[in-house]
XYZ file of C-alpha atoms in Angstrom:
332
model
C -149.598 65.448 20.095
C -146.402 63.441 19.475
C -147.695 60.434 17.553
C -145.678 57.345 18.604
C -144.628 54.623 16.197
C -147.195 51.990 15.219
C -150.277 54.193 15.756
C -150.217 55.078 12.053
C -149.707 52.504 9.312
C -146.371 52.553 7.444
C -148.298 53.728 4.369
C -149.751 56.673 6.291
C -146.323 57.555 7.709
C -144.806 57.402 4.220
C -147.565 59.571 2.743
C -147.250 62.246 5.419
C -143.460 62.123 5.242
C -143.655 62.640 1.483
C -146.133 65.469 1.993
C -143.816 67.395 4.295
C -140.623 66.971 2.207
C -141.506 69.781 -0.262
C -142.081 72.178 2.638
C -138.716 71.233 4.148
C -137.058 71.815 0.765
C -138.657 75.251 0.325
C -137.917 76.146 3.953
C -134.217 75.254 3.596
C -133.959 77.401 0.445
C -135.707 80.308 2.183
C -133.491 80.038 5.269
C -130.299 79.853 3.175
C -131.395 82.951 1.258
C -132.987 85.062 3.981
C -131.123 84.254 7.214
C -127.566 85.506 7.577
C -124.820 83.396 9.123
C -124.809 85.711 12.151
C -128.550 85.172 12.657
C -128.476 81.392 12.118
C -127.976 80.582 15.863
C -131.386 82.208 16.442
C -132.912 79.109 14.870
C -131.219 77.051 17.560
C -132.604 79.345 20.248
C -136.057 79.112 18.669
C -135.825 75.321 18.482
C -134.781 75.302 22.155
C -137.836 77.353 23.148
C -140.090 74.901 21.309
C -138.291 71.899 22.837
C -138.696 73.269 26.374
C -142.326 74.363 25.900
C -143.171 70.792 24.899
C -141.755 69.528 28.224
C -144.331 71.495 30.248
C -147.133 68.952 30.362
C -150.460 70.244 31.641
C -153.447 68.187 32.802
C -156.306 67.989 30.295
C -159.985 67.057 30.697
C -160.413 63.276 30.576
C -157.303 62.505 32.644
C -154.790 62.957 29.841
C -152.047 65.546 29.350
C -150.986 68.039 26.694
C -148.442 70.794 26.082
C -147.706 73.922 24.125
C -145.483 73.720 21.022
C -144.443 77.292 20.311
C -144.769 76.984 16.539
C -146.544 80.325 16.106
C -144.057 82.037 18.437
C -141.141 80.868 16.293
C -142.953 81.835 13.086
C -143.463 85.372 14.408
C -139.878 85.691 15.682
C -138.061 84.002 12.793
C -140.550 83.654 9.940
C -142.688 80.574 9.172
C -140.057 78.803 7.032
C -137.412 79.144 9.759
C -140.001 77.966 12.296
C -140.644 74.884 10.161
C -136.932 73.994 10.259
C -136.510 74.795 13.974
C -139.535 72.782 15.141
C -138.600 69.878 12.832
C -135.105 69.680 14.336
C -136.562 69.900 17.871
C -138.954 67.028 17.045
C -136.061 64.982 15.615
C -134.000 65.405 18.791
C -137.031 64.481 20.912
C -137.656 61.320 18.884
C -134.038 60.158 18.695
C -132.848 60.917 22.226
C -136.001 60.918 24.359
C -138.493 58.675 22.563
C -141.042 61.500 22.450
C -142.732 60.904 19.115
C -141.948 58.032 16.786
C -139.211 57.500 14.215
C -141.527 56.227 11.466
C -144.133 58.849 12.394
C -141.563 61.664 12.406
C -142.891 63.004 9.104
C -146.462 63.002 10.445
C -145.430 64.862 13.596
C -143.519 67.414 11.526
C -146.492 67.827 9.181
C -148.748 68.633 12.153
C -146.440 70.617 14.450
C -143.691 72.001 12.184
C -145.768 72.836 9.111
C -149.502 73.187 9.867
C -149.128 74.843 13.273
C -146.594 77.617 12.485
C -147.981 78.461 9.052
C -151.634 78.589 10.160
C -150.746 80.507 13.316
C -148.453 82.947 11.508
C -150.821 83.871 8.694
C -153.729 84.407 11.106
C -151.413 86.597 13.232
C -150.328 88.529 10.145
C -153.916 88.931 8.877
C -155.013 90.482 12.189
C -151.850 92.553 12.736
C -152.080 94.088 9.254
C -155.665 95.198 9.910
C -155.426 96.281 13.537
C -152.296 98.405 13.437
C -151.578 98.832 17.137
C -149.850 96.915 19.920
C -153.265 95.600 20.934
C -153.772 94.294 17.391
C -150.345 92.649 17.469
C -151.129 90.745 20.671
C -154.655 89.926 19.464
C -153.056 88.337 16.410
C -150.566 86.424 18.573
C -153.235 85.004 20.858
C -155.755 84.078 18.165
C -153.103 82.834 15.743
C -151.363 80.583 18.260
C -154.695 79.272 19.616
C -156.045 78.351 16.185
C -152.639 77.092 15.024
C -152.293 74.419 17.716
C -155.948 73.383 17.434
C -155.603 72.959 13.672
C -152.552 70.782 14.263
C -154.510 68.735 16.837
C -157.333 68.292 14.301
C -154.840 66.979 11.729
C -153.445 64.477 14.251
C -157.001 63.396 15.150
C -157.864 62.765 11.492
C -154.649 60.784 11.023
C -155.556 58.636 14.057
C -159.214 58.332 13.063
C -158.743 57.083 9.511
C -156.573 54.126 10.640
C -159.419 51.746 11.652
C -161.264 52.638 8.457
C -158.315 51.699 6.238
C -156.326 49.045 8.055
C -157.931 45.971 9.677
C -156.801 42.382 10.283
C -158.605 39.250 9.113
C -160.829 39.347 12.212
C -161.910 42.901 11.447
C -159.971 44.463 14.321
C -157.941 47.654 13.828
C -154.272 47.028 13.005
C -153.085 50.444 14.262
C -154.869 53.283 16.075
C -158.179 51.629 17.001
C -160.318 54.733 17.473
C -162.479 56.041 14.589
C -162.926 59.674 13.642
C -166.020 59.926 15.870
C -163.794 59.213 18.892
C -160.429 60.624 17.828
C -161.618 64.094 16.819
C -163.449 65.008 20.049
C -160.796 63.252 22.170
C -158.057 65.393 20.635
C -159.917 68.633 19.981
C -161.956 69.195 23.142
C -158.923 69.218 25.525
C -156.949 71.374 23.101
C -159.822 73.838 22.655
C -160.369 74.058 26.423
C -156.825 73.934 27.829
C -153.865 73.266 25.528
C -154.810 76.049 23.104
C -155.056 78.509 25.989
C -151.636 77.389 27.283
C -150.118 77.789 23.785
C -151.555 81.308 23.483
C -150.387 82.284 26.991
C -146.839 80.930 26.452
C -146.593 82.593 23.037
C -147.790 86.006 24.219
C -145.663 85.918 27.409
C -142.396 84.911 25.705
C -142.999 87.346 22.827
C -143.602 90.177 25.317
C -140.413 89.294 27.230
C -138.233 89.187 24.112
C -139.820 92.371 22.739
C -138.963 94.169 25.995
C -135.431 92.907 26.676
C -134.158 92.203 23.165
C -136.328 93.916 20.520
C -133.601 93.379 17.935
C -134.523 89.691 17.948
C -137.857 90.739 16.408
C -137.308 94.096 14.729
C -134.448 94.915 12.353
C -132.089 97.562 13.720
C -133.332 97.470 17.315
C -131.227 96.611 20.367
C -130.438 92.933 20.754
C -129.501 91.365 24.100
C -128.775 87.696 23.626
C -127.790 87.231 27.303
C -131.369 87.999 28.396
C -132.749 85.471 25.903
C -130.308 82.804 27.096
C -131.308 83.700 30.666
C -134.927 82.950 29.808
C -133.873 79.591 28.350
C -132.004 78.793 31.584
C -135.040 79.743 33.683
C -137.309 77.523 31.575
C -134.867 74.615 31.977
C -134.988 74.933 35.768
C -138.807 75.120 35.696
C -139.333 72.076 33.428
C -139.979 69.684 36.374
C -143.344 71.464 36.692
C -144.255 69.356 33.666
C -143.990 66.248 35.856
C -146.904 67.397 38.014
C -149.389 66.476 35.277
C -150.156 62.778 35.606
C -151.594 60.466 32.998
C -150.654 59.663 29.414
C -151.431 62.009 26.541
C -154.304 60.758 24.385
C -152.974 58.597 21.562
C -149.591 58.033 23.190
C -150.287 54.873 25.200
C -147.794 52.027 25.047
C -148.780 48.629 23.643
C -148.801 47.321 27.213
C -151.568 49.701 28.272
C -153.785 50.441 25.262
C -155.865 47.290 25.778
C -157.028 48.682 29.130
C -157.825 52.180 27.869
C -161.492 52.995 28.474
C -163.369 54.924 25.785
C -167.128 55.609 25.929
C -167.299 53.488 29.089
C -165.662 50.406 27.554
C -162.098 49.110 27.659
C -160.601 48.437 24.238
C -159.906 44.827 25.247
C -157.243 44.030 22.649
C -153.867 45.202 21.408
C -153.846 46.094 17.697
C -151.452 43.726 15.900
C -149.621 46.557 14.189
C -148.822 48.039 17.580
C -147.944 44.716 19.204
C -145.597 43.569 16.435
C -144.563 46.899 14.997
C -141.363 48.911 14.785
C -139.425 49.320 18.029
C -136.787 51.932 18.851
C -135.110 52.422 22.222
C -134.176 56.047 22.920
C -131.159 56.932 25.076
C -133.207 58.879 27.665
C -136.798 57.616 27.278
C -139.507 59.920 28.664
C -136.822 62.486 29.617
C -135.487 60.228 32.359
C -131.992 59.126 33.316
C -131.452 55.835 35.090
C -130.090 56.007 38.634
C -130.982 59.616 39.410
C -134.208 61.197 40.753
C -136.967 61.932 38.250
C -136.717 65.716 38.697
C -132.949 65.736 38.164
C -133.340 63.502 35.111
C -135.937 65.855 33.646
C -133.676 68.890 34.103
C -130.686 66.980 32.715
C -132.767 66.018 29.681
C -133.735 69.665 29.182
C -130.084 70.734 29.390
C -129.004 67.992 26.976
C -131.767 68.769 24.480
C -131.090 72.498 24.458
C -127.321 71.951 24.227
C -127.697 69.639 21.229
C -130.012 72.100 19.457
C -127.726 75.083 20.058
C -124.657 73.124 18.922
C -126.398 71.806 15.782
C -127.384 75.277 14.619
C -123.981 76.706 15.621
C -122.309 74.119 13.381
C -124.766 74.900 10.557
C -123.963 78.587 11.028
C -120.207 77.958 10.778
C -120.703 76.034 7.530
C -122.990 78.614 5.978
C -121.712 81.155 3.476
C -122.434 84.722 4.525
C -125.216 86.607 2.799
C -127.296 89.704 3.304
C -130.654 88.187 4.231
C -133.822 90.036 5.137
C -133.341 89.250 8.828
C -129.900 90.805 8.950
């Protein structure tokens, strides 16, 4: 679901970036007011969970791949505004260091995965939990909320892809950016997410929530016992397991490089051209593209990337915590 650069027009990227700015501004104000300095590192832990979950690629129908995001999980653990900040920072680190998601399309990716996903997932979870007041109701809300949250985000990405050939064409009438119309983009994105990726998101969310609730309930409930070592242990285990994400072969739909999109077959026909906006568009070279490190085996590079990404996220939020004035927020 990470939209690369040059799939969306600069105008679309600017519009979606502008659309997400107000939500970032409100989220920052909420976090400054509601999250204490002592609790601020939890945002780094949440961002790390999201970062790692996105490294577990799974095979999807049609020969592509997908992954969970963890947006609803973070919204339940930290609140939707904190989740918006945590997922946004995770997406920024992915784009800058690993080339996963574009620089120009960063706002679009945040709109889909850091705003739509956690807020939709959280409010569906809350709606169900408030009406089915039992542990079963809580987990029903988690599963349904996270499933609908990621599929809503996928639908948004599909619409953003699908409107490109309607709005932006060259003199010959060929698409300048994403070449697939809504009639192709929506089923191509939604069907695999409805069948597989949504199930994976729900399973990850419920499993990690259950683990944290058991070993460190204070992370979720005010006044309960909090065991940060167990949570960090889970992060370490996920880092070691990330190479499982390499088992899924193929490129995620909508994330092909300019060198391969011309050969992509849709409805039995190869595209046969490279959209000019993609061929001559913005180019950015990440330090560790595709979570790889030159000169070392792919598995080791993947684990090293996971370690580096988590370390950066934890350090960033630790620094933010040290700069933050203390308060008496609702998550204290």
